[in-house]
Amino acid sequence: QVQLVESGGGLVQAGGSLRLSCAASGRTLSNRHMGWFRQAPGKEREFVAVINWSGSNPYYADSVKARFTISRDNAKNTVSLQMNSLKPEDTGVYYCAADVRGISQANYWGQGTQVTVSS
């Protein structure tokens, strides 16, 4: 069984930055894709970013490209999301995911962390 625990969410003004972290436990995920998804109020959960096992090939949703950076540390079993130039439309619950398949599915999910961007 895999457990994912996110941290780093909070309230920030537009233009600001936040860094989300996700710690995985239960089994090694060093050979699996890991990623981040988010869900805004009243909307479906959407893909944000995914990173392959080596960290060499990150992929981003167009809405966050050039503003967000995903990274991972396989030795620590962690994945992070650096979010810069935040916009009010980035507000939502951010979920860490492991064993990501494509941009819509994953076998393991965290409980989510709230990110609120004020205008």
Backbone as a printed PyTorch tensor [residue, N CA C, xyz], in Angstrom:
tensor([[[  0.8340,  -1.1900,   0.0000],
         [  0.0000,   0.0000,   0.0000],
         [  0.8710,   1.2430,   0.0000]],

        [[  0.4670,   2.2450,  -0.7280],
         [  1.2160,   3.4980,  -0.8330],
         [  0.4410,   4.6060,  -0.1430]],

        [[  1.1490,   5.4070,   0.6060],
         [  0.5510,   6.6050,   1.2170],
         [  1.2760,   7.8350,   0.7010]],

        [[  0.5110,   8.8310,   0.2970],
         [  1.0530,  10.0870,  -0.1960],
         [  0.5430,  11.2080,   0.6920]],

        [[  1.4550,  12.0380,   1.1760],
         [  1.0870,  13.1320,   2.0650],
         [  1.6210,  14.4340,   1.4900]],

        [[  0.6890,  15.3330,   1.1530],
         [  1.0790,  16.6240,   0.6060],
         [  1.2780,  17.6570,   1.7210]],

        [[  2.0850,  18.6550,   1.4170],
         [  2.2710,  19.7890,   2.3220],
         [  2.6510,  21.0080,   1.4920]],

        [[  2.5110,  22.1820,   2.0990],
         [  2.9600,  23.4000,   1.4460],
         [  1.8770,  24.2880,   0.8880]],

        [[  0.6270,  23.8620,   0.9590],
         [ -0.4470,  24.7260,   0.4720],
         [ -0.6590,  25.9180,   1.3740]],

        [[ -1.5030,  26.8420,   0.9210],
         [ -1.7920,  28.0120,   1.7250],
         [ -2.4170,  29.1160,   0.9090]],

        [[ -2.4190,  30.3070,   1.4990],
         [ -2.9940,  31.4930,   0.8720],
         [ -1.8670,  32.4030,   0.3900]],

        [[ -1.9620,  32.8510,  -0.8490],
         [ -0.9300,  33.7140,  -1.4170],
         [ -1.5870,  34.7240,  -2.3480]],

        [[ -0.9760,  35.8840,  -2.4830],
         [ -1.5030,  36.8870,  -3.3990],
         [ -1.1010,  36.5580,  -4.8370]],

        [[ -1.8820,  37.0420,  -5.7510],
         [ -1.5670,  36.8490,  -7.1680],
         [ -0.1620,  37.3570,  -7.4570]],

        [[  0.5760,  36.5800,  -8.2400],
         [  1.9600,  36.9210,  -8.5370],
         [  2.9570,  36.2750,  -7.5940]],

        [[  2.4650,  35.7160,  -6.5200],
         [  3.3260,  35.0870,  -5.5370],
         [  3.7030,  33.6610,  -5.8900]],

        [[  4.3830,  33.0020,  -4.9570],
         [  4.8770,  31.6440,  -5.1800],
         [  4.5420,  30.7430,  -3.9980]],

        [[  4.4080,  29.4740,  -4.3040],
         [  4.2590,  28.4330,  -3.2950],
         [  5.0040,  27.1950,  -3.7780]],

        [[  5.4390,  26.3930,  -2.8210],
         [  6.0760,  25.1270,  -3.1660],
         [  5.3410,  24.0090,  -2.4490]],

        [[  4.8060,  23.0830,  -3.2250],
         [  4.1310,  21.9170,  -2.6740],
         [  5.0980,  20.7400,  -2.6370]],

        [[  4.9790,  19.9560,  -1.5900],
         [  5.7890,  18.7480,  -1.4810],
         [  4.8820,  17.5540,  -1.2120]],

        [[  5.3450,  16.4010,  -1.6420],
         [  4.5910,  15.1660,  -1.4420],
         [  5.5640,  14.0850,  -1.0210]],

        [[  5.2850,  13.4870,   0.1200],
         [  6.1200,  12.4030,   0.6280],
         [  5.3830,  11.0860,   0.4690]],

        [[  6.0500,  10.1320,  -0.1390],
         [  5.4660,   8.8170,  -0.3580],
         [  6.0530,   7.8120,   0.6160]],

        [[  5.2190,   6.9320,   1.0810],
         [  5.6820,   5.8680,   1.9710],
         [  4.9300,   4.5870,   1.6390]],

        [[  5.4810,   3.5050,   2.0700],
         [  4.8220,   2.2180,   1.8760],
         [  5.5270,   1.3340,   0.8610]],

        [[  6.0460,   1.9360,  -0.1810],
         [  6.8130,   1.1900,  -1.1760],
         [  7.5690,   2.1890,  -2.0300]],

        [[  8.5900,   1.7260,  -2.6760],
         [  9.3470,   2.6310,  -3.5180],
         [  8.5810,   2.9440,  -4.7960]],

        [[  8.6710,   4.1710,  -5.2040],
         [  8.0000,   4.6070,  -6.4210],
         [  9.0080,   5.1610,  -7.4150]],

        [[ 10.2600,   4.8090,  -7.2380],
         [ 11.3060,   5.4030,  -8.0500],
         [ 11.1860,   5.0460,  -9.5200]],

        [[ 10.4550,   3.9850,  -9.8460],
         [ 10.3260,   3.6010, -11.2470],
         [  8.9460,   3.9390, -11.8140]],

        [[  8.1930,   4.7690, -11.0920],
         [  6.8460,   5.1310, -11.5340],
         [  6.7330,   6.6320, -11.8080]],

        [[  5.8520,   6.9630, -12.7450],
         [  5.5650,   8.3750, -12.9920],
         [  4.8300,   8.9460, -11.7770]],

        [[  5.1860,  10.1580, -11.4130],
         [  4.4770,  10.8550, -10.3430],
         [  4.0000,  12.2090, -10.8520]],

        [[  2.9400,  12.7150, -10.2350],
         [  2.4030,  13.9530, -10.7760],
         [  1.5410,  14.7130,  -9.8050]],

        [[  1.0100,  15.8210, -10.3100],
         [  0.1120,  16.6810,  -9.5420],
         [ -1.1400,  16.9580, -10.3670]],

        [[ -2.2590,  16.9550,  -9.6650],
         [ -3.5450,  17.3080, -10.2420],
         [ -4.1790,  18.3560,  -9.3360]],

        [[ -5.2110,  19.0270,  -9.7970],
         [ -5.9060,  19.9970,  -8.9580],
         [ -7.3850,  19.9980,  -9.2780]],

        [[ -8.1400,  20.4610,  -8.2890],
         [ -9.5870,  20.5640,  -8.4670],
         [-10.0690,  21.8910,  -7.9120]],

        [[-10.6030,  22.7070,  -8.7850],
         [-11.1730,  23.9950,  -8.3800],
         [-12.6120,  23.7840,  -7.9260]],

        [[-13.1330,  24.6810,  -7.1140],
         [-14.5210,  24.5490,  -6.6540],
         [-15.5040,  24.4500,  -7.8170]],

        [[-16.3380,  23.4330,  -7.7740],
         [-17.3470,  23.2580,  -8.8070],
         [-16.8430,  22.7020, -10.1170]],

        [[-15.5780,  22.3140, -10.1520],
         [-15.0090,  21.7910, -11.3910],
         [-14.4510,  20.4010, -11.1730]],

        [[-14.1980,  19.7120, -12.2680],
         [-13.6020,  18.3960, -12.1790],
         [-12.0960,  18.5100, -11.9310]],

        [[-11.5520,  17.4500, -11.4030],
         [-10.1110,  17.3990, -11.1830],
         [ -9.3980,  17.4450, -12.5340]],

        [[ -8.2980,  18.2030, -12.6010],
         [ -7.5760,  18.3360, -13.8550],
         [ -6.0880,  18.0920, -13.6510]],

        [[ -5.4620,  17.6960, -14.7270],
         [ -4.0340,  17.4260, -14.7360],
         [ -3.2450,  18.7180, -14.6260]],

        [[ -2.1350,  18.6780, -13.8670],
         [ -1.2450,  19.8300, -13.7420],
         [  0.1350,  19.5050, -14.3160]],

        [[  0.7580,  18.4480, -13.8000],
         [  2.1100,  18.1190, -14.2400],
         [  2.4090,  16.6660, -13.9080]],

        [[  3.3200,  16.0810, -14.6880],
         [  3.7620,  14.7140, -14.4390],
         [  5.2500,  14.6380, -14.7210]],

        [[  5.9280,  13.7300, -14.0230],
         [  7.3610,  13.5670, -14.2090],
         [  7.6890,  12.0790, -14.2560]],

        [[  8.6050,  11.7030, -15.1360],
         [  8.9460,  10.2930, -15.2680],
         [  9.9060,   9.8720, -14.1660]],

        [[ 10.2940,   8.6190, -14.1960],
         [ 11.0430,   8.0640, -13.0820],
         [ 12.3960,   8.7350, -12.8970]],

        [[ 13.0220,   9.1540, -13.9830],
         [ 14.3580,   9.7430, -13.8740],
         [ 14.3060,  11.2580, -13.6670]],

        [[ 13.1330,  11.8370, -13.8170],
         [ 13.0300,  13.2810, -13.6860],
         [ 13.4780,  14.0410, -14.9240]],

        [[ 13.7010,  13.3540, -16.0050],
         [ 14.2710,  13.9820, -17.1950],
         [ 13.2330,  14.4780, -18.1820]],

        [[ 11.9930,  14.1620, -17.9710],
         [ 10.9980,  14.4840, -18.9830],
         [  9.6910,  14.9510, -18.3450]],

        [[  9.6960,  16.1200, -17.7210],
         [  8.4430,  16.6280, -17.1450],
         [  7.4770,  17.0880, -18.2370]],

        [[  6.2050,  17.0110, -17.9160],
         [  5.1710,  17.4320, -18.8610],
         [  4.1260,  18.2230, -18.0940]],

        [[  3.6870,  19.3420, -18.6880],
         [  2.8070,  20.2680, -17.9870],
         [  1.5320,  20.5520, -18.7680]],

        [[  0.5010,  20.8730, -18.0290],
         [ -0.6950,  21.4150, -18.6500],
         [ -0.3470,  22.7880, -19.2310]],

        [[ -0.9730,  23.1390, -20.3190],
         [ -0.6750,  24.4240, -20.9640],
         [ -0.9080,  25.6010, -20.0110]],

        [[ -1.8740,  25.4530, -19.1190],
         [ -2.2380,  26.5560, -18.2310],
         [ -1.1570,  26.8760, -17.2020]],

        [[ -0.2390,  25.9500, -16.9650],
         [  0.7910,  26.1880, -15.9430],
         [  2.2000,  26.1850, -16.5220]],

        [[  2.3150,  25.8880, -17.7960],
         [  3.6340,  25.7980, -18.4350],
         [  4.3840,  27.1130, -18.2710]],

        [[  5.6440,  27.0340, -17.9640],
         [  6.5460,  28.1760, -17.7680],
         [  6.3600,  28.8610, -16.4090]],

        [[  5.3540,  28.4330, -15.6440],
         [  5.1570,  29.0020, -14.3040],
         [  5.4060,  27.9750, -13.2070]],

        [[  5.0750,  26.7180, -13.4940],
         [  5.2230,  25.6500, -12.5040],
         [  6.3820,  24.7470, -12.9030]],

        [[  7.0480,  24.1720, -11.8900],
         [  8.1260,  23.2220, -12.1310],
         [  7.9520,  22.0170, -11.2180]],

        [[  7.8910,  20.8420, -11.8180],
         [  7.7900,  19.6070, -11.0460],
         [  9.1710,  18.9720, -10.9530]],

        [[  9.4640,  18.3950,  -9.7990],
         [ 10.7390,  17.7260,  -9.6010],
         [ 10.5320,  16.5550,  -8.6460]],

        [[ 11.5050,  15.6680,  -8.5970],
         [ 11.4030,  14.5270,  -7.7040],
         [ 12.7680,  14.1680,  -7.1490]],

        [[ 12.7290,  13.5290,  -5.9830],
         [ 13.9310,  13.0210,  -5.3420],
         [ 13.6620,  11.5530,  -5.0190]],

        [[ 14.1790,  10.6660,  -5.8310],
         [ 13.8890,   9.2410,  -5.6430],
         [ 14.5110,   8.6910,  -4.3680]],

        [[ 15.6120,   9.2510,  -3.9590],
         [ 16.2530,   8.7830,  -2.7280],
         [ 15.3710,   9.0650,  -1.5150]],

        [[ 14.6290,  10.1590,  -1.5760],
         [ 13.7520,  10.5410,  -0.4720],
         [ 12.2970,  10.1610,  -0.7340]],

        [[ 12.0110,   9.6330,  -1.9270],
         [ 10.6410,   9.2600,  -2.2860],
         [  9.6940,  10.4520,  -2.1960]],

        [[ 10.1460,  11.5650,  -2.7540],
         [  9.3410,  12.7850,  -2.7220],
         [  9.1940,  13.3760,  -4.1190]],

        [[  8.1290,  14.1360,  -4.2990],
         [  7.9200,  14.9070,  -5.5140],
         [  7.4460,  16.2940,  -5.0990]],

        [[  7.8990,  17.3000,  -5.8130],
         [  7.5820,  18.6790,  -5.4540],
         [  7.0110,  19.4330,  -6.6470]],

        [[  6.3030,  20.5020,  -6.3350],
         [  5.7640,  21.3700,  -7.3740],
         [  6.0360,  22.8170,  -6.9620]],

        [[  6.9420,  23.4630,  -7.6790],
         [  7.2270,  24.8740,  -7.4510],
         [  6.2870,  25.6820,  -8.3240]],

        [[  5.5140,  26.5450,  -7.6880],
         [  4.5110,  27.3220,  -8.4020],
         [  4.8420,  28.8020,  -8.2990]],

        [[  5.1360,  29.4140,  -9.4290],
         [  5.4760,  30.8370,  -9.4870],
         [  4.4150,  31.6050, -10.2690]],

        [[  4.4210,  32.9030, -10.1060],
         [  3.4910,  33.7760, -10.8390],
         [  2.0580,  33.2510, -10.7250]],

        [[  1.6630,  32.9570,  -9.5140],
         [  0.3480,  32.3600,  -9.2940],
         [ -0.7740,  33.3210,  -9.6590]],

        [[ -1.8580,  32.7310, -10.1710],
         [ -3.0310,  33.4870, -10.5930],
         [ -4.2430,  33.0120,  -9.7920]],

        [[ -5.2600,  33.8330,  -9.6620],
         [ -6.4680,  33.3920,  -8.9430],
         [ -7.0530,  32.0990,  -9.5060]],

        [[ -6.9280,  31.8930, -10.7970],
         [ -7.4590,  30.6680, -11.4010],
         [ -6.6470,  29.4220, -11.0510]],

        [[ -5.5350,  29.5890, -10.3580],
         [ -4.7720,  28.4360,  -9.8640],
         [ -5.3400,  27.9240,  -8.5380]],

        [[ -6.3050,  28.6180,  -7.9870],
         [ -6.9220,  28.2090,  -6.7230],
         [ -7.5750,  26.8440,  -6.8410]],

        [[ -7.3690,  26.0130,  -5.8140],
         [ -7.9910,  24.6980,  -5.7950],
         [ -7.2910,  23.7830,  -4.8100]],

        [[ -7.7730,  22.5670,  -4.7550],
         [ -7.1190,  21.5270,  -3.9640],
         [ -6.1450,  20.7950,  -4.8830]],

        [[ -4.9120,  20.7370,  -4.4490],
         [ -3.8670,  20.0920,  -5.2370],
         [ -3.5900,  18.6960,  -4.6910]],

        [[ -3.5860,  17.7300,  -5.5930],
         [ -3.3990,  16.3440,  -5.2230],
         [ -2.1030,  15.7870,  -5.8200]],

        [[ -1.3590,  15.1200,  -4.9720],
         [ -0.2000,  14.3680,  -5.4260],
         [ -0.6840,  13.0020,  -5.9170]],

        [[ -0.0610,  12.5090,  -6.9650],
         [ -0.4620,  11.2230,  -7.5140],
         [  0.7700,  10.4030,  -7.8630]],

        [[  0.6660,   9.1020,  -7.6800],
         [  1.7680,   8.1990,  -8.0170],
         [  1.2760,   7.1070,  -8.9510]],

        [[  2.2240,   6.6120,  -9.7460],
         [  1.8830,   5.6440, -10.7900],
         [  0.8550,   6.2560, -11.7360]],

        [[  1.2140,   7.4520, -12.2310],
         [  0.3290,   8.1950, -13.1210],
         [  0.3020,   7.5430, -14.4990]],

        [[ -0.8870,   7.4010, -15.0440],
         [ -1.0770,   6.8350, -16.3840],
         [ -1.6870,   7.9010, -17.2830]],

        [[ -0.9570,   8.3660, -18.2530],
         [ -1.4470,   9.4370, -19.1110],
         [ -1.5760,  10.7230, -18.3200]],

        [[ -2.6500,  11.4630, -18.5580],
         [ -2.8600,  12.7120, -17.8180],
         [ -4.1820,  12.7100, -17.0880]],

        [[ -4.7330,  11.5320, -16.8700],
         [ -6.0180,  11.5060, -16.1870],
         [ -6.1500,  10.4180, -15.1410]],

        [[ -5.2220,   9.5100, -15.0890],
         [ -5.3700,   8.3830, -14.1830],
         [ -4.1250,   8.1690, -13.3520]],

        [[ -4.3380,   7.6680, -12.1630],
         [ -3.2340,   7.3090, -11.2910],
         [ -3.7220,   6.2380, -10.3300]],

        [[ -2.8030,   5.4250,  -9.8750],
         [ -3.1910,   4.3560,  -8.9680],
         [ -3.1850,   4.7780,  -7.5050]],

        [[ -2.4720,   5.8560,  -7.1880],
         [ -2.3820,   6.2990,  -5.8050],
         [ -2.5670,   7.8110,  -5.7360]],

        [[ -3.3140,   8.2470,  -4.7100],
         [ -3.6170,   9.6620,  -4.5560],
         [ -3.3790,  10.1080,  -3.1240]],

        [[ -2.9320,  11.3500,  -2.9740],
         [ -2.8510,  11.9520,  -1.6630],
         [ -4.2010,  12.5140,  -1.2540]],

        [[ -4.2480,  13.0940,  -0.0800],
         [ -5.5100,  13.6280,   0.4470],
         [ -5.7800,  15.0520,  -0.0350]],

        [[ -4.7690,  15.6820,  -0.5830],
         [ -4.9290,  17.0200,  -1.1410],
         [ -4.5040,  18.1190,  -0.1910]],

        [[ -4.0720,  19.2300,  -0.7710],
         [ -3.7150,  20.4150,   0.0040],
         [ -4.2950,  21.6390,  -0.7010]],

        [[ -4.8620,  22.5460,   0.0880],
         [ -5.5550,  23.6990,  -0.4680],
         [ -4.5750,  24.7980,  -0.8560]],

        [[ -4.7500,  25.3070,  -2.0560],
         [ -4.0110,  26.4800,  -2.5320],
         [ -5.0370,  27.5540,  -2.8830]],

        [[ -4.8950,  28.7180,  -2.2750],
         [ -5.7970,  29.8220,  -2.5450],
         [ -4.9820,  31.0320,  -2.9800]],

        [[ -5.3060,  31.5530,  -4.1500],
         [ -4.6010,  32.7140,  -4.6940],
         [ -5.5850,  33.8770,  -4.7330]],

        [[ -5.2800,  34.9180,  -3.9890],
         [ -6.1740,  36.0790,  -3.9340],
         [ -5.7570,  37.1170,  -4.9710]],

        [[ -6.7530,  37.8470,  -5.4450],
         [ -6.4760,  38.8460,  -6.4850],
         [ -6.1520,  40.1930,  -5.8820]]])
